[in-house]
mmCIF file of C-alpha atoms and ligand atoms in Angstrom:
data_model
loop_
_atom_site.group_PDB
_atom_site.id
_atom_site.type_symbol
_atom_site.label_atom_id
_atom_site.label_comp_id
_atom_site.label_asym_id
_atom_site.label_seq_id
_atom_site.Cartn_x
_atom_site.Cartn_y
_atom_site.Cartn_z
ATOM 1 C CA UNK A 136 2.408 -61.975 -46.914
ATOM 2 C CA UNK A 137 -0.129 -61.595 -44.095
ATOM 3 C CA UNK A 138 0.607 -62.829 -40.558
ATOM 4 C CA UNK A 139 -1.565 -65.429 -38.824
ATOM 5 C CA UNK A 140 -3.476 -65.005 -35.602
ATOM 6 C CA UNK A 141 -1.368 -67.819 -34.102
ATOM 7 C CA UNK A 142 1.807 -65.829 -34.822
ATOM 8 C CA UNK A 143 0.452 -62.760 -33.018
ATOM 9 C CA UNK A 144 -0.864 -64.747 -30.061
ATOM 10 C CA UNK A 145 2.569 -66.277 -29.578
ATOM 11 C CA UNK A 146 4.168 -62.813 -29.606
ATOM 12 C CA UNK A 147 1.687 -61.593 -27.017
ATOM 13 C CA UNK A 148 2.377 -64.600 -24.779
ATOM 14 C CA UNK A 149 6.123 -64.010 -24.951
ATOM 15 C CA UNK A 150 5.690 -60.296 -24.234
ATOM 16 C CA UNK A 151 3.433 -61.265 -21.299
ATOM 17 C CA UNK A 152 6.235 -63.393 -19.868
ATOM 18 C CA UNK A 153 8.548 -60.403 -20.054
ATOM 19 C CA UNK A 154 6.098 -58.172 -18.181
ATOM 20 C CA UNK A 155 5.448 -60.787 -15.494
ATOM 21 C CA UNK A 156 9.139 -61.506 -14.989
ATOM 22 C CA UNK A 157 10.036 -57.969 -13.987
ATOM 23 C CA UNK A 158 9.950 -57.682 -10.256
ATOM 24 C CA UNK A 159 8.947 -54.249 -9.111
ATOM 25 C CA UNK A 160 12.346 -53.533 -7.548
ATOM 26 C CA UNK A 161 13.954 -53.921 -10.984
ATOM 27 C CA UNK A 162 11.568 -51.504 -12.623
ATOM 28 C CA UNK A 163 13.117 -48.396 -14.018
ATOM 29 C CA UNK A 164 10.216 -45.934 -14.211
ATOM 30 C CA UNK A 165 10.636 -42.794 -16.303
ATOM 31 C CA UNK A 166 8.348 -39.870 -17.010
ATOM 32 C CA UNK A 167 7.377 -39.067 -20.601
ATOM 33 C CA UNK A 168 5.312 -36.255 -19.074
ATOM 34 C CA UNK A 169 4.129 -35.513 -15.538
ATOM 35 C CA UNK A 170 1.604 -38.373 -15.573
ATOM 36 C CA UNK A 171 2.697 -40.489 -18.562
ATOM 37 C CA UNK A 172 5.160 -43.159 -17.482
ATOM 38 C CA UNK A 173 7.323 -45.657 -19.310
ATOM 39 C CA UNK A 174 9.304 -48.510 -17.768
ATOM 40 C CA UNK A 175 12.106 -50.784 -18.923
ATOM 41 C CA UNK A 176 9.435 -53.531 -19.140
ATOM 42 C CA UNK A 177 7.532 -51.529 -21.809
ATOM 43 C CA UNK A 178 10.748 -51.246 -23.813
ATOM 44 C CA UNK A 179 11.731 -54.900 -23.405
ATOM 45 C CA UNK A 180 8.298 -56.173 -24.475
ATOM 46 C CA UNK A 181 8.207 -53.839 -27.470
ATOM 47 C CA UNK A 182 11.704 -54.877 -28.538
ATOM 48 C CA UNK A 183 10.679 -58.537 -28.552
ATOM 49 C CA UNK A 184 7.493 -57.905 -30.543
ATOM 50 C CA UNK A 185 9.103 -55.645 -33.142
ATOM 51 C CA UNK A 186 12.131 -57.904 -33.510
ATOM 52 C CA UNK A 187 9.883 -60.878 -34.338
ATOM 53 C CA UNK A 188 7.716 -58.908 -36.779
ATOM 54 C CA UNK A 189 10.754 -57.419 -38.556
ATOM 55 C CA UNK A 190 12.274 -60.878 -38.881
ATOM 56 C CA UNK A 191 9.138 -62.521 -40.300
ATOM 57 C CA UNK A 192 7.737 -59.554 -42.250
ATOM 58 C CA UNK A 193 10.615 -57.175 -43.000
ATOM 59 C CA UNK A 194 8.584 -54.967 -45.347
ATOM 60 C CA UNK A 195 5.630 -54.310 -42.995
ATOM 61 C CA UNK A 196 4.929 -50.861 -41.530
ATOM 62 C CA UNK A 197 4.752 -50.628 -37.742
ATOM 63 C CA UNK A 198 3.377 -47.984 -35.407
ATOM 64 C CA UNK A 199 4.478 -48.767 -31.866
ATOM 65 C CA UNK A 200 4.032 -46.664 -28.748
ATOM 66 C CA UNK A 201 7.641 -46.548 -27.565
ATOM 67 C CA UNK A 202 9.633 -46.611 -30.819
ATOM 68 C CA UNK A 203 7.204 -44.769 -33.089
ATOM 69 C CA UNK A 204 6.766 -45.331 -36.815
ATOM 70 C CA UNK A 205 8.729 -47.953 -38.739
ATOM 71 C CA UNK A 206 8.371 -47.415 -42.473
ATOM 72 C CA UNK A 207 7.151 -50.237 -44.664
ATOM 73 C CA UNK A 208 4.524 -51.267 -47.213
ATOM 74 C CA UNK A 209 1.417 -49.269 -46.316
ATOM 75 C CA UNK A 210 -0.915 -52.217 -47.004
ATOM 76 C CA UNK A 211 0.593 -54.094 -44.043
ATOM 77 C CA UNK A 212 0.244 -51.900 -40.952
ATOM 78 C CA UNK A 213 0.852 -53.010 -37.368
ATOM 79 C CA UNK A 214 -0.255 -51.166 -34.204
ATOM 80 C CA UNK A 215 1.588 -52.173 -31.048
ATOM 81 C CA UNK A 216 1.163 -51.237 -27.423
ATOM 82 C CA UNK A 217 3.604 -53.487 -25.550
ATOM 83 C CA UNK A 218 2.114 -52.533 -22.191
ATOM 84 C CA UNK A 219 -1.244 -50.820 -22.026
ATOM 85 C CA UNK A 220 -1.921 -49.687 -18.480
ATOM 86 C CA UNK A 221 1.616 -48.653 -17.583
ATOM 87 C CA UNK A 222 0.455 -46.555 -14.623
ATOM 88 C CA UNK A 223 -1.347 -49.587 -13.161
ATOM 89 C CA UNK A 224 1.689 -51.774 -13.845
ATOM 90 C CA UNK A 225 4.094 -49.333 -12.205
ATOM 91 C CA UNK A 226 1.906 -49.199 -9.083
ATOM 92 C CA UNK A 227 1.433 -52.973 -8.906
ATOM 93 C CA UNK A 228 -2.250 -52.807 -9.922
ATOM 94 C CA UNK A 229 -2.926 -55.920 -12.012
ATOM 95 C CA UNK A 230 -4.921 -54.300 -14.827
ATOM 96 C CA UNK A 231 -2.726 -54.112 -17.914
ATOM 97 C CA UNK A 232 -2.155 -55.996 -21.128
ATOM 98 C CA UNK A 233 -0.329 -56.304 -24.435
ATOM 99 C CA UNK A 234 -2.197 -55.069 -27.489
ATOM 100 C CA UNK A 235 -1.213 -56.015 -31.041
ATOM 101 C CA UNK A 236 -3.249 -55.092 -34.099
ATOM 102 C CA UNK A 237 -2.605 -55.731 -37.772
ATOM 103 C CA UNK A 238 -4.421 -53.893 -40.579
ATOM 104 C CA UNK A 239 -4.429 -55.110 -44.169
ATOM 105 C CA UNK A 240 -5.123 -52.588 -46.917
ATOM 106 C CA UNK A 241 -6.326 -50.021 -44.391
ATOM 107 C CA UNK A 242 -8.753 -52.287 -42.506
ATOM 108 C CA UNK A 243 -8.154 -54.014 -39.195
ATOM 109 C CA UNK A 244 -7.574 -57.672 -39.980
ATOM 110 C CA UNK A 245 -6.125 -59.269 -36.829
ATOM 111 C CA UNK A 246 -6.243 -58.184 -33.210
ATOM 112 C CA UNK A 247 -4.874 -59.714 -30.037
ATOM 113 C CA UNK A 248 -5.068 -58.413 -26.471
ATOM 114 C CA UNK A 249 -3.389 -60.516 -23.814
ATOM 115 C CA UNK A 250 -3.821 -60.029 -20.071
ATOM 116 C CA UNK A 251 -0.882 -61.888 -18.486
ATOM 117 C CA UNK A 252 -2.152 -61.496 -14.926
ATOM 118 C CA UNK A 253 -5.291 -63.539 -15.654
ATOM 119 C CA UNK A 254 -3.889 -65.486 -18.601
ATOM 120 C CA UNK A 255 -6.715 -64.189 -20.802
ATOM 121 C CA UNK A 256 -6.131 -64.129 -24.551
ATOM 122 C CA UNK A 257 -8.645 -62.050 -26.496
ATOM 123 C CA UNK A 258 -8.286 -62.515 -30.252
ATOM 124 C CA UNK A 259 -10.087 -61.743 -33.486
ATOM 125 C CA UNK A 260 -9.673 -62.142 -37.212
ATOM 126 C CA UNK A 261 -11.819 -60.166 -39.636
ATOM 127 C CA UNK A 262 -14.944 -62.133 -40.637
ATOM 128 C CA UNK A 263 -13.934 -65.068 -38.432
ATOM 129 C CA UNK A 264 -15.298 -63.924 -35.078
ATOM 130 C CA UNK A 265 -13.710 -63.147 -31.735
ATOM 131 C CA UNK A 266 -12.532 -65.481 -29.000
ATOM 132 C CA UNK A 267 -11.481 -65.414 -25.356
ATOM 133 C CA UNK A 268 -9.069 -68.246 -24.622
ATOM 134 C CA UNK A 269 -10.247 -69.900 -27.857
ATOM 135 C CA UNK A 270 -13.940 -69.799 -26.895
ATOM 136 C CA UNK A 271 -16.290 -67.590 -28.955
ATOM 137 C CA UNK A 272 -17.117 -64.280 -27.272
ATOM 138 C CA UNK A 273 -19.940 -61.822 -27.885
ATOM 139 C CA UNK A 274 -20.853 -58.308 -26.845
ATOM 140 C CA UNK A 275 -23.567 -57.951 -24.206
ATOM 141 C CA UNK A 276 -27.280 -57.964 -25.006
ATOM 142 C CA UNK A 277 -28.024 -55.082 -22.664
ATOM 143 C CA UNK A 278 -30.311 -52.496 -24.260
ATOM 144 C CA UNK A 279 -30.911 -50.078 -21.371
ATOM 145 C CA UNK A 280 -28.339 -47.462 -20.455
ATOM 146 C CA UNK A 281 -29.569 -47.481 -16.871
ATOM 147 C CA UNK A 282 -28.523 -51.136 -16.584
ATOM 148 C CA UNK A 283 -25.240 -50.654 -18.430
ATOM 149 C CA UNK A 284 -21.740 -50.739 -17.054
ATOM 150 C CA UNK A 285 -19.690 -48.299 -19.130
ATOM 151 C CA UNK A 286 -15.997 -47.520 -19.112
ATOM 152 C CA UNK A 287 -13.860 -44.566 -20.136
ATOM 153 C CA UNK A 288 -10.449 -42.997 -19.757
ATOM 154 C CA UNK A 289 -9.086 -39.477 -19.538
ATOM 155 C CA UNK A 290 -6.315 -37.659 -21.400
ATOM 156 C CA UNK A 291 -2.863 -37.981 -19.848
ATOM 157 C CA UNK A 292 -2.492 -34.234 -19.529
ATOM 158 C CA UNK A 293 -6.043 -33.660 -18.427
ATOM 159 C CA UNK A 294 -5.429 -30.123 -17.172
ATOM 160 C CA UNK A 295 -4.548 -28.859 -20.670
ATOM 161 C CA UNK A 296 -6.933 -30.953 -22.741
ATOM 162 C CA UNK A 297 -9.475 -29.002 -24.796
ATOM 163 C CA UNK A 298 -11.998 -31.789 -24.144
ATOM 164 C CA UNK A 299 -11.154 -33.278 -20.746
ATOM 165 C CA UNK A 300 -14.091 -35.735 -20.823
ATOM 166 C CA UNK A 301 -15.383 -34.746 -17.394
ATOM 167 C CA UNK A 302 -18.744 -33.519 -18.740
ATOM 168 C CA UNK A 303 -19.291 -36.820 -20.608
ATOM 169 C CA UNK A 304 -18.274 -38.741 -17.496
ATOM 170 C CA UNK A 305 -20.726 -36.792 -15.360
ATOM 171 C CA UNK A 306 -23.621 -37.239 -17.806
ATOM 172 C CA UNK A 307 -23.043 -40.975 -18.318
ATOM 173 C CA UNK A 308 -22.746 -41.394 -14.546
ATOM 174 C CA UNK A 309 -26.280 -40.009 -14.285
ATOM 175 C CA UNK A 310 -27.677 -42.133 -17.117
ATOM 176 C CA UNK A 311 -25.893 -45.493 -16.752
ATOM 177 C CA UNK A 312 -25.659 -48.015 -13.931
ATOM 178 C CA UNK A 313 -22.038 -46.974 -13.430
ATOM 179 C CA UNK A 314 -18.953 -45.757 -15.277
ATOM 180 C CA UNK A 315 -15.604 -47.453 -14.647
ATOM 181 C CA UNK A 316 -12.081 -46.155 -15.282
ATOM 182 C CA UNK A 317 -9.803 -49.205 -15.456
ATOM 183 C CA UNK A 318 -6.694 -47.476 -16.846
ATOM 184 C CA UNK A 319 -6.183 -49.705 -19.886
ATOM 185 C CA UNK A 320 -7.973 -48.661 -23.074
ATOM 186 C CA UNK A 321 -7.085 -51.968 -24.732
ATOM 187 C CA UNK A 322 -8.658 -54.024 -21.927
ATOM 188 C CA UNK A 323 -11.668 -51.676 -21.977
ATOM 189 C CA UNK A 324 -12.199 -52.728 -25.603
ATOM 190 C CA UNK A 325 -11.566 -56.397 -24.868
ATOM 191 C CA UNK A 326 -14.104 -56.361 -22.011
ATOM 192 C CA UNK A 327 -16.761 -54.802 -24.239
ATOM 193 C CA UNK A 328 -16.083 -57.572 -26.779
ATOM 194 C CA UNK A 329 -16.425 -60.178 -24.024
ATOM 195 C CA UNK A 330 -19.769 -58.712 -22.874
ATOM 196 C CA UNK A 331 -18.400 -57.790 -19.441
ATOM 197 C CA UNK A 332 -18.835 -54.092 -20.112
ATOM 198 C CA UNK A 333 -21.613 -52.649 -22.262
ATOM 199 C CA UNK A 334 -19.839 -49.652 -23.779
ATOM 200 C CA UNK A 335 -16.526 -47.787 -23.913
ATOM 201 C CA UNK A 336 -15.700 -44.283 -25.031
ATOM 202 C CA UNK A 337 -12.569 -42.185 -24.814
ATOM 203 C CA UNK A 338 -11.815 -38.776 -26.311
ATOM 204 C CA UNK A 339 -8.071 -38.852 -26.750
ATOM 205 C CA UNK A 340 -6.359 -42.127 -27.594
ATOM 206 C CA UNK A 341 -3.736 -43.452 -29.981
ATOM 207 C CA UNK A 342 -4.138 -46.119 -32.661
ATOM 208 C CA UNK A 343 -2.098 -48.615 -30.628
ATOM 209 C CA UNK A 344 -4.484 -48.225 -27.652
ATOM 210 C CA UNK A 345 -7.626 -49.139 -29.568
ATOM 211 C CA UNK A 346 -6.870 -50.842 -32.929
ATOM 212 C CA UNK A 347 -6.893 -54.444 -31.679
ATOM 213 C CA UNK A 348 -9.783 -53.842 -29.279
ATOM 214 C CA UNK A 349 -11.891 -52.284 -32.022
ATOM 215 C CA UNK A 350 -11.612 -55.390 -34.193
ATOM 216 C CA UNK A 351 -12.435 -57.580 -31.182
ATOM 217 C CA UNK A 352 -15.643 -55.630 -30.592
ATOM 218 C CA UNK A 353 -16.654 -55.666 -34.268
ATOM 219 C CA UNK A 354 -16.045 -59.391 -34.530
ATOM 220 C CA UNK A 355 -17.940 -59.971 -31.281
ATOM 221 C CA UNK A 356 -21.022 -58.346 -32.831
ATOM 222 C CA UNK A 357 -20.550 -54.792 -31.563
ATOM 223 C CA UNK A 358 -20.293 -51.422 -33.296
ATOM 224 C CA UNK A 359 -17.163 -49.261 -33.312
ATOM 225 C CA UNK A 360 -16.879 -45.650 -34.427
ATOM 226 C CA UNK A 361 -15.143 -42.563 -33.208
ATOM 227 C CA UNK A 362 -17.081 -40.413 -30.713
ATOM 228 C CA UNK A 363 -18.702 -38.534 -33.634
ATOM 229 C CA UNK A 364 -20.050 -41.710 -35.238
ATOM 230 C CA UNK A 365 -17.448 -41.981 -38.022
ATOM 231 C CA UNK A 366 -16.770 -45.634 -38.933
ATOM 232 C CA UNK A 367 -13.139 -44.783 -39.730
ATOM 233 C CA UNK A 368 -12.114 -45.091 -36.088
ATOM 234 C CA UNK A 369 -8.376 -44.945 -36.791
ATOM 235 C CA UNK A 370 -8.619 -41.523 -38.429
ATOM 236 C CA UNK A 371 -6.694 -38.876 -36.492
ATOM 237 C CA UNK A 372 -7.313 -37.406 -33.996
ATOM 238 C CA UNK A 373 -8.269 -40.846 -32.694
ATOM 239 C CA UNK A 374 -11.273 -41.139 -30.381
ATOM 240 C CA UNK A 375 -13.294 -44.279 -29.700
ATOM 241 C CA UNK A 376 -16.839 -45.412 -29.047
ATOM 242 C CA UNK A 377 -17.420 -49.158 -28.937
ATOM 243 C CA UNK A 378 -20.442 -50.973 -27.580
ATOM 244 C CA UNK A 379 -23.168 -53.435 -28.419
ATOM 245 C CA UNK A 380 -25.274 -51.997 -31.282
ATOM 246 C CA UNK A 381 -28.171 -50.662 -29.152
ATOM 247 C CA UNK A 382 -25.990 -49.118 -26.451
ATOM 248 C CA UNK A 383 -23.671 -47.677 -29.119
ATOM 249 C CA UNK A 384 -26.555 -45.702 -30.662
ATOM 250 C CA UNK A 385 -27.655 -44.457 -27.235
ATOM 251 C CA UNK A 386 -24.133 -43.434 -26.234
ATOM 252 C CA UNK A 387 -23.643 -41.584 -29.516
ATOM 253 C CA UNK A 388 -26.776 -39.523 -28.762
ATOM 254 C CA UNK A 389 -25.564 -38.702 -25.242
ATOM 255 C CA UNK A 390 -22.125 -37.631 -26.516
ATOM 256 C CA UNK A 391 -23.801 -35.339 -29.085
ATOM 257 C CA UNK A 392 -26.150 -33.921 -26.427
ATOM 258 C CA UNK A 393 -23.205 -33.135 -24.108
ATOM 259 C CA UNK A 394 -21.279 -31.479 -26.975
ATOM 260 C CA UNK A 395 -24.283 -29.345 -27.842
ATOM 261 C CA UNK A 396 -24.693 -28.226 -24.248
ATOM 262 C CA UNK A 397 -20.979 -27.459 -24.037
ATOM 263 C CA UNK A 398 -21.188 -25.218 -27.081
ATOM 264 C CA UNK A 399 -24.088 -23.278 -25.615
ATOM 265 C CA UNK A 400 -22.150 -22.346 -22.478
HETATM 266 C C1 LIG B 52 -3.150 -45.409 -21.551
HETATM 267 C C2 LIG B 52 -4.252 -46.307 -21.024
HETATM 268 C C3 LIG B 52 -5.364 -45.490 -20.397
HETATM 269 C C4 LIG B 52 -5.927 -44.480 -21.358
HETATM 270 C C5 LIG B 52 -4.830 -43.612 -21.943
HETATM 271 C C6 LIG B 52 -3.713 -44.452 -22.558
HETATM 272 P P1 LIG B 52 -0.658 -46.516 -21.579
HETATM 273 O O1 LIG B 52 -2.143 -46.170 -22.206
HETATM 274 O O2 LIG B 52 -4.804 -47.079 -22.070
HETATM 275 O O3 LIG B 52 -6.451 -46.296 -19.997
HETATM 276 O O4 LIG B 52 -6.861 -43.685 -20.674
HETATM 277 O O5 LIG B 52 -5.435 -42.814 -22.951
HETATM 278 O O6 LIG B 52 -2.684 -43.610 -22.996
HETATM 279 O O7 LIG B 52 0.061 -45.212 -21.471
HETATM 280 O O8 LIG B 52 -0.893 -47.160 -20.278
HETATM 281 O O9 LIG B 52 -0.087 -47.397 -22.609
HETATM 282 CA CA1 LIG B 53 -1.734 -47.394 -24.261
HETATM 283 CA CA1 LIG B 54 1.751 -48.362 -23.425
#
């Protein structure tokens, strides 16, 4: 049996309450690597979400950031990031969210991103459109890169990454109005879907960072691929390029141009 969007929204709201109820003094911050943090709030929110899914849909497969892969029927696949933007959260910067995606038979079917600091619920169901707090949302109509606000992120261990994204960042900074780095890949996707940002790319992400956001953008009229233009954006290694259709095509060209230049050097 498939879940409903209402079920997922409720989970996201409850997880949001958990995140908001941790006062910073109670936060237990641990290092997964030098710059990748996890807190007890991440774990508590994930426990709530997985507990509810396992109770309602015991045979579904789950891929969650903190607890990893839970085996189940492959046609029902969940992607969960209980707290996307942990570094922001740990520093008291209010840019973070809960991201829950559900794929049916290999295709994203439901996606919810909830920002508890602004009480913004971004949601989408395949072929039924995307909403922000129950109002329809659409990608931007911007067609010029020079007037576009783009967003990106960088690998956690940037010093060892084969493709650290700095050359793309530099080139887009020259060609676009500006490039932001918000620190939450899920909210980056949600903001593209809401038309606040015109395009988002990132070279090294995980399914749970981008699955829900990708469906939001598609259902809001945008285009989502990996950074090479492949429509199968959850194929590993996962990279992401999501934007309105015109800006997507332009960004794809710039990414290819930067790669070509890189290979010449
Ligand atoms: C990170 C954020 C960040 C992105 C990283 C992600 P986390 O997720 O989404 O914006 O650049 O790639 O790992 O660790 O805060 O859940
Ligand atoms: Ca994440
Ligand atoms: Ca996370």
